[in-house]
Structures are given as C-alpha cells and as structure tokens.
mmCIF file with all atom_site columns, C-alpha atoms in Angstrom:
data_model
loop_
_atom_site.group_PDB
_atom_site.id
_atom_site.type_symbol
_atom_site.label_atom_id
_atom_site.label_alt_id
_atom_site.label_comp_id
_atom_site.label_asym_id
_atom_site.label_entity_id
_atom_site.label_seq_id
_atom_site.pdbx_PDB_ins_code
_atom_site.Cartn_x
_atom_site.Cartn_y
_atom_site.Cartn_z
_atom_site.occupancy
_atom_site.B_iso_or_equiv
_atom_site.pdbx_formal_charge
_atom_site.auth_seq_id
_atom_site.auth_comp_id
_atom_site.auth_asym_id
_atom_site.auth_atom_id
_atom_site.pdbx_PDB_model_num
ATOM 1   C CA . MET F 1 1   ? 46.202  -170.207 36.108 1.00 47.00 ? 1   MET F CA 1
ATOM 2   C CA . ILE F 1 2   ? 42.905  -171.145 34.475 1.00 51.00 ? 2   ILE F CA 1
ATOM 3   C CA . ILE F 1 3   ? 40.296  -172.669 36.785 1.00 56.00 ? 3   ILE F CA 1
ATOM 4   C CA . GLN F 1 4   ? 38.975  -176.011 35.607 1.00 56.00 ? 4   GLN F CA 1
ATOM 5   C CA . GLY F 1 5   ? 35.690  -175.614 33.780 1.00 56.00 ? 5   GLY F CA 1
ATOM 6   C CA . THR F 1 6   ? 36.336  -171.992 32.864 1.00 69.00 ? 6   THR F CA 1
ATOM 7   C CA . GLU F 1 7   ? 37.097  -172.880 29.256 1.00 69.00 ? 7   GLU F CA 1
ATOM 8   C CA . THR F 1 8   ? 33.679  -174.514 28.900 1.00 70.00 ? 8   THR F CA 1
ATOM 9   C CA . LEU F 1 9   ? 31.929  -171.477 30.359 1.00 70.00 ? 9   LEU F CA 1
ATOM 10  C CA . THR F 1 10  ? 33.855  -168.996 28.226 1.00 68.00 ? 10  THR F CA 1
ATOM 11  C CA . SER F 1 11  ? 33.142  -171.077 25.143 1.00 72.00 ? 11  SER F CA 1
ATOM 12  C CA . LEU F 1 12  ? 29.445  -171.018 26.010 1.00 75.00 ? 12  LEU F CA 1
ATOM 13  C CA . ILE F 1 13  ? 29.541  -167.245 26.502 1.00 74.00 ? 13  ILE F CA 1
ATOM 14  C CA . HIS F 1 14  ? 31.387  -166.892 23.187 1.00 67.00 ? 14  HIS F CA 1
ATOM 15  C CA . ILE F 1 15  ? 28.712  -168.900 21.370 1.00 77.00 ? 15  ILE F CA 1
ATOM 16  C CA . ILE F 1 16  ? 25.929  -166.872 22.978 1.00 78.00 ? 16  ILE F CA 1
ATOM 17  C CA . SER F 1 17  ? 27.688  -163.615 22.156 1.00 72.00 ? 17  SER F CA 1
ATOM 18  C CA . GLU F 1 18  ? 28.178  -164.465 18.498 1.00 76.00 ? 18  GLU F CA 1
ATOM 19  C CA . SER F 1 19  ? 24.610  -165.760 18.196 1.00 79.00 ? 19  SER F CA 1
ATOM 20  C CA . LEU F 1 20  ? 23.341  -162.346 19.317 1.00 81.00 ? 20  LEU F CA 1
ATOM 21  C CA . LEU F 1 21  ? 24.779  -160.533 16.310 1.00 84.00 ? 21  LEU F CA 1
ATOM 22  C CA . THR F 1 22  ? 21.960  -161.461 13.939 1.00 88.00 ? 22  THR F CA 1
ATOM 23  C CA . PRO F 1 23  ? 19.145  -160.454 16.368 1.00 91.00 ? 23  PRO F CA 1
ATOM 24  C CA . VAL F 1 24  ? 20.970  -157.192 17.109 1.00 91.00 ? 24  VAL F CA 1
ATOM 25  C CA . VAL F 1 25  ? 21.289  -156.358 13.405 1.00 91.00 ? 25  VAL F CA 1
ATOM 26  C CA . ILE F 1 26  ? 17.613  -157.220 12.866 1.00 93.00 ? 26  ILE F CA 1
ATOM 27  C CA . LEU F 1 27  ? 16.599  -154.964 15.764 1.00 94.00 ? 27  LEU F CA 1
ATOM 28  C CA . ILE F 1 28  ? 18.738  -152.145 14.383 1.00 94.00 ? 28  ILE F CA 1
ATOM 29  C CA . VAL F 1 29  ? 17.016  -152.456 10.994 1.00 94.00 ? 29  VAL F CA 1
ATOM 30  C CA . ILE F 1 30  ? 13.589  -152.441 12.694 1.00 95.00 ? 30  ILE F CA 1
ATOM 31  C CA . SER F 1 31  ? 14.647  -149.389 14.708 1.00 95.00 ? 31  SER F CA 1
ATOM 32  C CA . ILE F 1 32  ? 15.679  -147.605 11.509 1.00 95.00 ? 32  ILE F CA 1
ATOM 33  C CA . VAL F 1 33  ? 12.271  -148.231 9.965  1.00 96.00 ? 33  VAL F CA 1
ATOM 34  C CA . ILE F 1 34  ? 10.454  -147.039 13.106 1.00 95.00 ? 34  ILE F CA 1
ATOM 35  C CA . VAL F 1 35  ? 12.523  -143.881 13.467 1.00 96.00 ? 35  VAL F CA 1
ATOM 36  C CA . ILE F 1 36  ? 12.167  -143.006 9.764  1.00 95.00 ? 36  ILE F CA 1
ATOM 37  C CA . LEU F 1 37  ? 8.382   -143.346 10.024 1.00 95.00 ? 37  LEU F CA 1
ATOM 38  C CA . ALA F 1 38  ? 8.396   -141.303 13.249 1.00 95.00 ? 38  ALA F CA 1
ATOM 39  C CA . PHE F 1 39  ? 10.471  -138.568 11.639 1.00 95.00 ? 39  PHE F CA 1
ATOM 40  C CA . GLY F 1 40  ? 8.158   -138.516 8.641  1.00 95.00 ? 40  GLY F CA 1
ATOM 41  C CA . GLY F 1 41  ? 5.196   -138.213 11.010 1.00 92.00 ? 41  GLY F CA 1
ATOM 42  C CA . LEU F 1 42  ? 6.925   -135.317 12.772 1.00 94.00 ? 42  LEU F CA 1
ATOM 43  C CA . ILE F 1 43  ? 7.421   -133.445 9.509  1.00 94.00 ? 43  ILE F CA 1
ATOM 44  C CA . ASN F 1 44  ? 3.835   -134.117 8.440  1.00 93.00 ? 44  ASN F CA 1
ATOM 45  C CA . GLU F 1 45  ? 2.497   -132.930 11.789 1.00 89.00 ? 45  GLU F CA 1
ATOM 46  C CA . PHE F 1 46  ? 4.697   -129.830 11.661 1.00 90.00 ? 46  PHE F CA 1
ATOM 47  C CA . ILE F 1 47  ? 3.388   -128.915 8.206  1.00 89.00 ? 47  ILE F CA 1
ATOM 48  C CA . SER F 1 48  ? -0.278  -129.642 8.912  1.00 86.00 ? 48  SER F CA 1
ATOM 49  C CA . ARG F 1 49  ? -0.655  -128.415 12.498 1.00 85.00 ? 49  ARG F CA 1
ATOM 50  C CA . LYS F 1 50  ? -1.941  -124.934 13.198 1.00 86.00 ? 50  LYS F CA 1
ATOM 51  C CA . ALA F 1 51  ? -1.819  -124.257 16.910 1.00 83.00 ? 51  ALA F CA 1
ATOM 52  C CA . ILE F 1 52  ? -3.883  -121.493 18.454 1.00 89.00 ? 52  ILE F CA 1
ATOM 53  C CA . THR F 1 53  ? -1.976  -118.239 18.978 1.00 89.00 ? 53  THR F CA 1
ATOM 54  C CA . SER F 1 54  ? -1.667  -116.432 22.300 1.00 90.00 ? 54  SER F CA 1
ATOM 55  C CA . LYS F 1 55  ? -4.015  -113.678 21.119 1.00 93.00 ? 55  LYS F CA 1
ATOM 56  C CA . GLU F 1 56  ? -6.609  -116.198 19.934 1.00 93.00 ? 56  GLU F CA 1
ATOM 57  C CA . LEU F 1 57  ? -6.344  -118.041 23.247 1.00 93.00 ? 57  LEU F CA 1
ATOM 58  C CA . GLU F 1 58  ? -6.842  -114.796 25.158 1.00 93.00 ? 58  GLU F CA 1
ATOM 59  C CA . ASP F 1 59  ? -9.917  -113.931 23.088 1.00 94.00 ? 59  ASP F CA 1
ATOM 60  C CA . LEU F 1 60  ? -11.337 -117.426 23.586 1.00 94.00 ? 60  LEU F CA 1
ATOM 61  C CA . VAL F 1 61  ? -10.881 -117.215 27.364 1.00 94.00 ? 61  VAL F CA 1
ATOM 62  C CA . ARG F 1 62  ? -12.722 -113.904 27.409 1.00 94.00 ? 62  ARG F CA 1
ATOM 63  C CA . ARG F 1 63  ? -15.565 -115.200 25.240 1.00 94.00 ? 63  ARG F CA 1
ATOM 64  C CA . VAL F 1 64  ? -15.911 -118.299 27.426 1.00 92.00 ? 64  VAL F CA 1
ATOM 65  C CA . SER F 1 65  ? -15.812 -116.200 30.582 1.00 92.00 ? 65  SER F CA 1
ATOM 66  C CA . PHE F 1 66  ? -18.585 -113.884 29.319 1.00 91.00 ? 66  PHE F CA 1
ATOM 67  C CA . SER F 1 67  ? -20.811 -116.670 27.987 1.00 90.00 ? 67  SER F CA 1
ATOM 68  C CA . SER F 1 68  ? -24.364 -116.428 29.281 1.00 87.00 ? 68  SER F CA 1
ATOM 69  C CA . ASN F 1 69  ? -25.295 -120.104 28.900 1.00 91.00 ? 69  ASN F CA 1
ATOM 70  C CA . VAL F 1 70  ? -23.802 -123.516 28.180 1.00 91.00 ? 70  VAL F CA 1
ATOM 71  C CA . ASN F 1 71  ? -24.758 -123.568 24.493 1.00 92.00 ? 71  ASN F CA 1
ATOM 72  C CA . GLN F 1 72  ? -23.019 -120.263 23.886 1.00 93.00 ? 72  GLN F CA 1
ATOM 73  C CA . MET F 1 73  ? -19.937 -121.535 25.706 1.00 93.00 ? 73  MET F CA 1
ATOM 74  C CA . LYS F 1 74  ? -19.883 -124.710 23.620 1.00 92.00 ? 74  LYS F CA 1
ATOM 75  C CA . ASN F 1 75  ? -20.299 -122.701 20.412 1.00 94.00 ? 75  ASN F CA 1
ATOM 76  C CA . GLU F 1 76  ? -17.343 -120.490 21.341 1.00 94.00 ? 76  GLU F CA 1
ATOM 77  C CA . ILE F 1 77  ? -15.207 -123.577 21.921 1.00 94.00 ? 77  ILE F CA 1
ATOM 78  C CA . SER F 1 78  ? -16.416 -125.269 18.726 1.00 93.00 ? 78  SER F CA 1
ATOM 79  C CA . ASN F 1 79  ? -15.662 -122.207 16.589 1.00 92.00 ? 79  ASN F CA 1
ATOM 80  C CA . SER F 1 80  ? -12.175 -121.707 18.027 1.00 91.00 ? 80  SER F CA 1
ATOM 81  C CA . ASN F 1 81  ? -8.871  -122.749 16.462 1.00 91.00 ? 81  ASN F CA 1
ATOM 82  C CA . LEU F 1 82  ? -8.227  -125.416 19.066 1.00 93.00 ? 82  LEU F CA 1
ATOM 83  C CA . PHE F 1 83  ? -7.485  -128.961 17.961 1.00 92.00 ? 83  PHE F CA 1
ATOM 84  C CA . ASP F 1 84  ? -10.378 -131.415 17.875 1.00 91.00 ? 84  ASP F CA 1
ATOM 85  C CA . TYR F 1 85  ? -9.243  -133.351 20.937 1.00 92.00 ? 85  TYR F CA 1
ATOM 86  C CA . GLN F 1 86  ? -8.968  -130.090 22.892 1.00 94.00 ? 86  GLN F CA 1
ATOM 87  C CA . LYS F 1 87  ? -12.500 -129.111 21.884 1.00 94.00 ? 87  LYS F CA 1
ATOM 88  C CA . ALA F 1 88  ? -13.759 -132.568 22.898 1.00 94.00 ? 88  ALA F CA 1
ATOM 89  C CA . ILE F 1 89  ? -12.363 -132.228 26.427 1.00 94.00 ? 89  ILE F CA 1
ATOM 90  C CA . LEU F 1 90  ? -13.706 -128.717 26.928 1.00 94.00 ? 90  LEU F CA 1
ATOM 91  C CA . THR F 1 91  ? -17.105 -129.675 25.525 1.00 94.00 ? 91  THR F CA 1
ATOM 92  C CA . ARG F 1 92  ? -17.375 -132.604 27.936 1.00 93.00 ? 92  ARG F CA 1
ATOM 93  C CA . ILE F 1 93  ? -16.616 -130.266 30.826 1.00 93.00 ? 93  ILE F CA 1
ATOM 94  C CA . ALA F 1 94  ? -19.358 -127.891 29.654 1.00 92.00 ? 94  ALA F CA 1
ATOM 95  C CA . ASP F 1 95  ? -21.823 -130.785 29.255 1.00 91.00 ? 95  ASP F CA 1
ATOM 96  C CA . ASN F 1 96  ? -21.454 -131.489 32.982 1.00 91.00 ? 96  ASN F CA 1
ATOM 97  C CA . TYR F 1 97  ? -22.634 -128.058 34.023 1.00 87.00 ? 97  TYR F CA 1
ATOM 98  C CA . ASP F 1 98  ? -25.349 -129.618 36.199 1.00 87.00 ? 98  ASP F CA 1
ATOM 99  C CA . ILE F 1 99  ? -23.046 -131.372 38.687 1.00 89.00 ? 99  ILE F CA 1
ATOM 100 C CA . GLY F 1 100 ? -21.385 -129.842 41.732 1.00 89.00 ? 100 GLY F CA 1
ATOM 101 C CA . PRO F 1 101 ? -18.355 -127.548 41.368 1.00 89.00 ? 101 PRO F CA 1
ATOM 102 C CA . GLU F 1 102 ? -15.959 -129.920 43.130 1.00 93.00 ? 102 GLU F CA 1
ATOM 103 C CA . ALA F 1 103 ? -17.095 -132.891 41.072 1.00 93.00 ? 103 ALA F CA 1
ATOM 104 C CA . ARG F 1 104 ? -16.847 -130.807 37.910 1.00 92.00 ? 104 ARG F CA 1
ATOM 105 C CA . LYS F 1 105 ? -13.318 -129.726 38.806 1.00 93.00 ? 105 LYS F CA 1
ATOM 106 C CA . ALA F 1 106 ? -12.323 -133.342 39.519 1.00 95.00 ? 106 ALA F CA 1
ATOM 107 C CA . LEU F 1 107 ? -13.812 -134.447 36.208 1.00 94.00 ? 107 LEU F CA 1
ATOM 108 C CA . ALA F 1 108 ? -11.920 -131.746 34.315 1.00 94.00 ? 108 ALA F CA 1
ATOM 109 C CA . SER F 1 109 ? -8.673  -132.785 35.985 1.00 94.00 ? 109 SER F CA 1
ATOM 110 C CA . GLU F 1 110 ? -9.283  -136.437 35.106 1.00 95.00 ? 110 GLU F CA 1
ATOM 111 C CA . LEU F 1 111 ? -10.107 -135.668 31.467 1.00 95.00 ? 111 LEU F CA 1
ATOM 112 C CA . ILE F 1 112 ? -6.945  -133.608 31.060 1.00 94.00 ? 112 ILE F CA 1
ATOM 113 C CA . SER F 1 113 ? -4.822  -136.254 32.818 1.00 94.00 ? 113 SER F CA 1
ATOM 114 C CA . ALA F 1 114 ? -6.229  -138.989 30.583 1.00 94.00 ? 114 ALA F CA 1
ATOM 115 C CA . GLU F 1 115 ? -5.407  -136.947 27.500 1.00 93.00 ? 115 GLU F CA 1
ATOM 116 C CA . GLU F 1 116 ? -1.904  -136.282 28.819 1.00 92.00 ? 116 GLU F CA 1
ATOM 117 C CA . THR F 1 117 ? -1.392  -140.024 29.236 1.00 93.00 ? 117 THR F CA 1
ATOM 118 C CA . ARG F 1 118 ? -2.613  -140.634 25.685 1.00 92.00 ? 118 ARG F CA 1
ATOM 119 C CA . LEU F 1 119 ? -0.215  -138.043 24.281 1.00 90.00 ? 119 LEU F CA 1
ATOM 120 C CA . ILE F 1 120 ? 2.704   -139.449 26.272 1.00 90.00 ? 120 ILE F CA 1
ATOM 121 C CA . LYS F 1 121 ? 2.045   -142.880 24.746 1.00 91.00 ? 121 LYS F CA 1
ATOM 122 C CA . LYS F 1 122 ? 2.475   -141.341 21.295 1.00 90.00 ? 122 LYS F CA 1
ATOM 123 C CA . THR F 1 123 ? 6.145   -140.710 22.083 1.00 92.00 ? 123 THR F CA 1
ATOM 124 C CA . ASN F 1 124 ? 6.830   -144.027 23.830 1.00 93.00 ? 124 ASN F CA 1
ATOM 125 C CA . LYS F 1 125 ? 8.467   -145.646 20.803 1.00 92.00 ? 125 LYS F CA 1
ATOM 126 C CA . THR F 1 126 ? 10.895  -142.815 20.170 1.00 94.00 ? 126 THR F CA 1
ATOM 127 C CA . ASP F 1 127 ? 11.591  -142.447 23.900 1.00 95.00 ? 127 ASP F CA 1
ATOM 128 C CA . ILE F 1 128 ? 12.632  -146.102 23.969 1.00 95.00 ? 128 ILE F CA 1
ATOM 129 C CA . LEU F 1 129 ? 14.763  -145.740 20.843 1.00 95.00 ? 129 LEU F CA 1
ATOM 130 C CA . VAL F 1 130 ? 16.645  -142.829 22.394 1.00 95.00 ? 130 VAL F CA 1
ATOM 131 C CA . ARG F 1 131 ? 18.137  -145.344 24.844 1.00 93.00 ? 131 ARG F CA 1
ATOM 132 C CA . VAL F 1 132 ? 17.923  -148.601 22.894 1.00 94.00 ? 132 VAL F CA 1
ATOM 133 C CA . GLY F 1 133 ? 19.404  -147.270 19.634 1.00 94.00 ? 133 GLY F CA 1
ATOM 134 C CA . PRO F 1 134 ? 22.893  -146.520 21.024 1.00 94.00 ? 134 PRO F CA 1
ATOM 135 C CA . ILE F 1 135 ? 22.812  -149.747 23.084 1.00 94.00 ? 135 ILE F CA 1
ATOM 136 C CA . LEU F 1 136 ? 22.125  -151.798 19.961 1.00 93.00 ? 136 LEU F CA 1
ATOM 137 C CA . GLY F 1 137 ? 24.886  -149.892 18.187 1.00 91.00 ? 137 GLY F CA 1
ATOM 138 C CA . LEU F 1 138 ? 27.316  -150.708 20.995 1.00 91.00 ? 138 LEU F CA 1
ATOM 139 C CA . LEU F 1 139 ? 26.362  -154.380 20.930 1.00 90.00 ? 139 LEU F CA 1
ATOM 140 C CA . GLY F 1 140 ? 26.786  -154.418 17.164 1.00 88.00 ? 140 GLY F CA 1
ATOM 141 C CA . THR F 1 141 ? 30.241  -152.935 17.687 1.00 87.00 ? 141 THR F CA 1
ATOM 142 C CA . LEU F 1 142 ? 31.534  -155.277 20.368 1.00 85.00 ? 142 LEU F CA 1
ATOM 143 C CA . ILE F 1 143 ? 30.151  -158.613 19.143 1.00 84.00 ? 143 ILE F CA 1
ATOM 144 C CA . PRO F 1 144 ? 32.070  -158.724 15.819 1.00 81.00 ? 144 PRO F CA 1
ATOM 145 C CA . LEU F 1 145 ? 35.296  -157.533 17.454 1.00 79.00 ? 145 LEU F CA 1
ATOM 146 C CA . GLY F 1 146 ? 35.812  -160.948 19.080 1.00 74.00 ? 146 GLY F CA 1
ATOM 147 C CA . PRO F 1 147 ? 36.076  -162.862 15.796 1.00 70.00 ? 147 PRO F CA 1
ATOM 148 C CA . GLY F 1 148 ? 37.921  -159.903 14.310 1.00 71.00 ? 148 GLY F CA 1
ATOM 149 C CA . LEU F 1 149 ? 40.645  -159.982 16.952 1.00 66.00 ? 149 LEU F CA 1
ATOM 150 C CA . ALA F 1 150 ? 40.855  -163.768 16.665 1.00 67.00 ? 150 ALA F CA 1
ATOM 151 C CA . ALA F 1 151 ? 41.314  -163.395 12.915 1.00 67.00 ? 151 ALA F CA 1
ATOM 152 C CA . LEU F 1 152 ? 44.049  -160.805 13.510 1.00 67.00 ? 152 LEU F CA 1
ATOM 153 C CA . GLY F 1 153 ? 45.926  -163.369 15.589 1.00 68.00 ? 153 GLY F CA 1
ATOM 154 C CA . THR F 1 154 ? 45.903  -165.786 12.679 1.00 72.00 ? 154 THR F CA 1
ATOM 155 C CA . GLY F 1 155 ? 46.722  -163.139 10.080 1.00 71.00 ? 155 GLY F CA 1
ATOM 156 C CA . ASP F 1 156 ? 43.275  -163.261 8.461  1.00 67.00 ? 156 ASP F CA 1
ATOM 157 C CA . ILE F 1 157 ? 43.027  -159.599 7.462  1.00 77.00 ? 157 ILE F CA 1
ATOM 158 C CA . ALA F 1 158 ? 39.900  -160.108 5.346  1.00 80.00 ? 158 ALA F CA 1
ATOM 159 C CA . THR F 1 159 ? 37.857  -161.384 8.311  1.00 75.00 ? 159 THR F CA 1
ATOM 160 C CA . LEU F 1 160 ? 39.213  -158.582 10.493 1.00 76.00 ? 160 LEU F CA 1
ATOM 161 C CA . ALA F 1 161 ? 38.210  -155.980 7.916  1.00 83.00 ? 161 ALA F CA 1
ATOM 162 C CA . GLN F 1 162 ? 34.725  -157.471 7.629  1.00 83.00 ? 162 GLN F CA 1
ATOM 163 C CA . SER F 1 163 ? 34.296  -157.474 11.420 1.00 81.00 ? 163 SER F CA 1
ATOM 164 C CA . LEU F 1 164 ? 35.447  -153.864 11.719 1.00 85.00 ? 164 LEU F CA 1
ATOM 165 C CA . THR F 1 165 ? 33.067  -152.820 8.925  1.00 87.00 ? 165 THR F CA 1
ATOM 166 C CA . ILE F 1 166 ? 30.121  -154.389 10.734 1.00 87.00 ? 166 ILE F CA 1
ATOM 167 C CA . ALA F 1 167 ? 31.230  -152.781 13.992 1.00 87.00 ? 167 ALA F CA 1
ATOM 168 C CA . PHE F 1 168 ? 31.485  -149.278 12.527 1.00 90.00 ? 168 PHE F CA 1
ATOM 169 C CA . ASP F 1 169 ? 28.238  -149.580 10.544 1.00 90.00 ? 169 ASP F CA 1
ATOM 170 C CA . THR F 1 170 ? 26.194  -150.683 13.560 1.00 92.00 ? 170 THR F CA 1
ATOM 171 C CA . THR F 1 171 ? 27.730  -147.986 15.742 1.00 92.00 ? 171 THR F CA 1
ATOM 172 C CA . VAL F 1 172 ? 26.888  -145.195 13.317 1.00 93.00 ? 172 VAL F CA 1
ATOM 173 C CA . THR F 1 173 ? 23.400  -146.572 12.706 1.00 94.00 ? 173 THR F CA 1
ATOM 174 C CA . GLY F 1 174 ? 22.603  -147.045 16.398 1.00 94.00 ? 174 GLY F CA 1
ATOM 175 C CA . LEU F 1 175 ? 23.748  -143.548 17.308 1.00 95.00 ? 175 LEU F CA 1
ATOM 176 C CA . SER F 1 176 ? 21.804  -142.073 14.391 1.00 95.00 ? 176 SER F CA 1
ATOM 177 C CA . VAL F 1 177 ? 18.629  -143.863 15.500 1.00 96.00 ? 177 VAL F CA 1
ATOM 178 C CA . GLY F 1 178 ? 19.048  -142.488 19.012 1.00 96.00 ? 178 GLY F CA 1
ATOM 179 C CA . ALA F 1 179 ? 19.700  -138.941 17.775 1.00 96.00 ? 179 ALA F CA 1
ATOM 180 C CA . VAL F 1 180 ? 16.711  -138.814 15.417 1.00 96.00 ? 180 VAL F CA 1
ATOM 181 C CA . ALA F 1 181 ? 14.433  -140.408 18.022 1.00 96.00 ? 181 ALA F CA 1
ATOM 182 C CA . PHE F 1 182 ? 15.528  -137.772 20.541 1.00 97.00 ? 182 PHE F CA 1
ATOM 183 C CA . VAL F 1 183 ? 14.646  -134.950 18.133 1.00 96.00 ? 183 VAL F CA 1
ATOM 184 C CA . VAL F 1 184 ? 11.221  -136.456 17.394 1.00 96.00 ? 184 VAL F CA 1
ATOM 185 C CA . SER F 1 185 ? 10.382  -136.963 21.076 1.00 95.00 ? 185 SER F CA 1
ATOM 186 C CA . LYS F 1 186 ? 11.660  -133.511 22.040 1.00 95.00 ? 186 LYS F CA 1
ATOM 187 C CA . TYR F 1 187 ? 9.539   -131.601 19.539 1.00 94.00 ? 187 TYR F CA 1
ATOM 188 C CA . LYS F 1 188 ? 6.398   -133.674 20.053 1.00 94.00 ? 188 LYS F CA 1
ATOM 189 C CA . LYS F 1 189 ? 6.566   -133.311 23.827 1.00 94.00 ? 189 LYS F CA 1
ATOM 190 C CA . GLN F 1 190 ? 6.949   -129.541 23.478 1.00 93.00 ? 190 GLN F CA 1
ATOM 191 C CA . TRP F 1 191 ? 3.894   -129.394 21.236 1.00 94.00 ? 191 TRP F CA 1
ATOM 192 C CA . TYR F 1 192 ? 1.763   -131.600 23.461 1.00 93.00 ? 192 TYR F CA 1
ATOM 193 C CA . GLU F 1 193 ? 2.779   -129.767 26.621 1.00 93.00 ? 193 GLU F CA 1
ATOM 194 C CA . SER F 1 194 ? 1.811   -126.432 25.058 1.00 93.00 ? 194 SER F CA 1
ATOM 195 C CA . GLU F 1 195 ? -1.517  -127.849 23.873 1.00 93.00 ? 195 GLU F CA 1
ATOM 196 C CA . LEU F 1 196 ? -2.362  -129.214 27.319 1.00 94.00 ? 196 LEU F CA 1
ATOM 197 C CA . ILE F 1 197 ? -1.561  -125.842 28.898 1.00 94.00 ? 197 ILE F CA 1
ATOM 198 C CA . ASP F 1 198 ? -4.031  -124.252 26.455 1.00 94.00 ? 198 ASP F CA 1
ATOM 199 C CA . VAL F 1 199 ? -6.694  -126.769 27.479 1.00 94.00 ? 199 VAL F CA 1
ATOM 200 C CA . GLU F 1 200 ? -6.060  -126.136 31.170 1.00 94.00 ? 200 GLU F CA 1
ATOM 201 C CA . THR F 1 201 ? -6.307  -122.361 30.632 1.00 95.00 ? 201 THR F CA 1
ATOM 202 C CA . VAL F 1 202 ? -9.666  -122.549 28.865 1.00 94.00 ? 202 VAL F CA 1
ATOM 203 C CA . ALA F 1 203 ? -10.914 -125.187 31.312 1.00 94.00 ? 203 ALA F CA 1
ATOM 204 C CA . GLU F 1 204 ? -10.191 -122.828 34.219 1.00 94.00 ? 204 GLU F CA 1
ATOM 205 C CA . ALA F 1 205 ? -12.244 -120.138 32.522 1.00 93.00 ? 205 ALA F CA 1
ATOM 206 C CA . GLU F 1 206 ? -15.017 -122.665 31.926 1.00 92.00 ? 206 GLU F CA 1
ATOM 207 C CA . LEU F 1 207 ? -15.101 -123.827 35.535 1.00 92.00 ? 207 LEU F CA 1
ATOM 208 C CA . GLU F 1 208 ? -15.080 -120.279 36.870 1.00 92.00 ? 208 GLU F CA 1
ATOM 209 C CA . THR F 1 209 ? -17.951 -119.308 34.570 1.00 92.00 ? 209 THR F CA 1
ATOM 210 C CA . LEU F 1 210 ? -19.998 -122.421 35.346 1.00 89.00 ? 210 LEU F CA 1
ATOM 211 C CA . ASN F 1 211 ? -19.522 -121.824 39.060 1.00 85.00 ? 211 ASN F CA 1
ATOM 212 C CA . ARG F 1 212 ? -21.055 -118.343 38.720 1.00 82.00 ? 212 ARG F CA 1
ATOM 213 C CA . TRP F 1 213 ? -24.295 -119.640 37.215 1.00 72.00 ? 213 TRP F CA 1
#
C-alpha cells in the first residue's frame, strides 16, 4: 500500500537526485585537477628538498650549545642545512635572549605551534580529498543507476549501458583521487613532523644555552 502523497515526494527526491549528477561530475573533475597538482608538488618537493641529516643535526646542537654569545649562535643556525623557515624560528628565539627564561620558553613553544599549524594547512586539501574523493565516486555510481534500471525495465539497453559507464568511470576516478590524496598527505606529514622535531631539538639547545648566560 502506497501512502497518499508518497509519489509526489519520491518524484521530488528523484528529480533532486538526478540533478546532482552534473555537480558531482564537476566536483570530481575539480578534485582530479587538485590532486594532480598536489602530486606534482609532492614530486617537486621530494626532488628539491634536502633535509638535515642526523649527524648534521647533532653537530648543530653541539655548536649551538657551546656558543659564547647570541651572534655566534645565530651564525651557527644561519650556516646550517636547516630549511629557511626552521632558521627563521630559531633566529627569533635567539633574538629574544634578553627576556626571562619562562617567557622565552613560552615564545619558543608558540612559534613552533604556529609553524605546525601552517604546515598542517598545507595538507588540508588532500586530507579533505581522501574522504571526499570516494564519496563523490559513490554518488557518481548510484545516481545514474536509477535511470539505468528504469531503462532496463523498458528494454532500453543503450541507456543502461551509458548509465553503467558513467557509474564505473566515476567510481574509479573517485577512488583514485582518494588514494593519490592519501599518499600525498602521508608523505608530507611525515616530512613536516620530522622537520618540526629538528626545530624542537635545536630550540631546546638554544634555550638551555641562553639560560646559562
């Protein structure tokens, strides 16, 4: 038994569902462009980046720890193989040598936290695509199946084939977007986490040395 008014509601839902296909396809295409650019950026960063080695980090910590004044400490940081943003944080900590130890420690923590937030934002797009990509693929799969099944009932094989083609294409594309986005986010987060640990290590040596003066 069909409740009165249900046909109107289901027809409305059907219209809304079919009208979503075009926006979903557009979003999938946009996602493809974003993830391709992100993957290209990952490769470029992998080729161009030269992270400091464990031995170099150890030597830098020792040189910072045995610095006799702020200028020498800043020169050691500037001449190291750290990335520019890492040097900027450590230099700002050294520039505040004249404030109290607790305030200096709080400032160092805030600078590192702010940089961590900035680095996290660099992976926001791919983090979103990890979830959104497969969802868009699923929507692109289910939406055309309605008309496809209706066409099957009337014997319209051509429409059914077209609907199934769209469904499979969007599924594969959505899953691919999610997979590539996951790889990009995974590697970038590993890099950034390692870089922040390096900053924290040198910053600890800085703070300890500044506190001795």
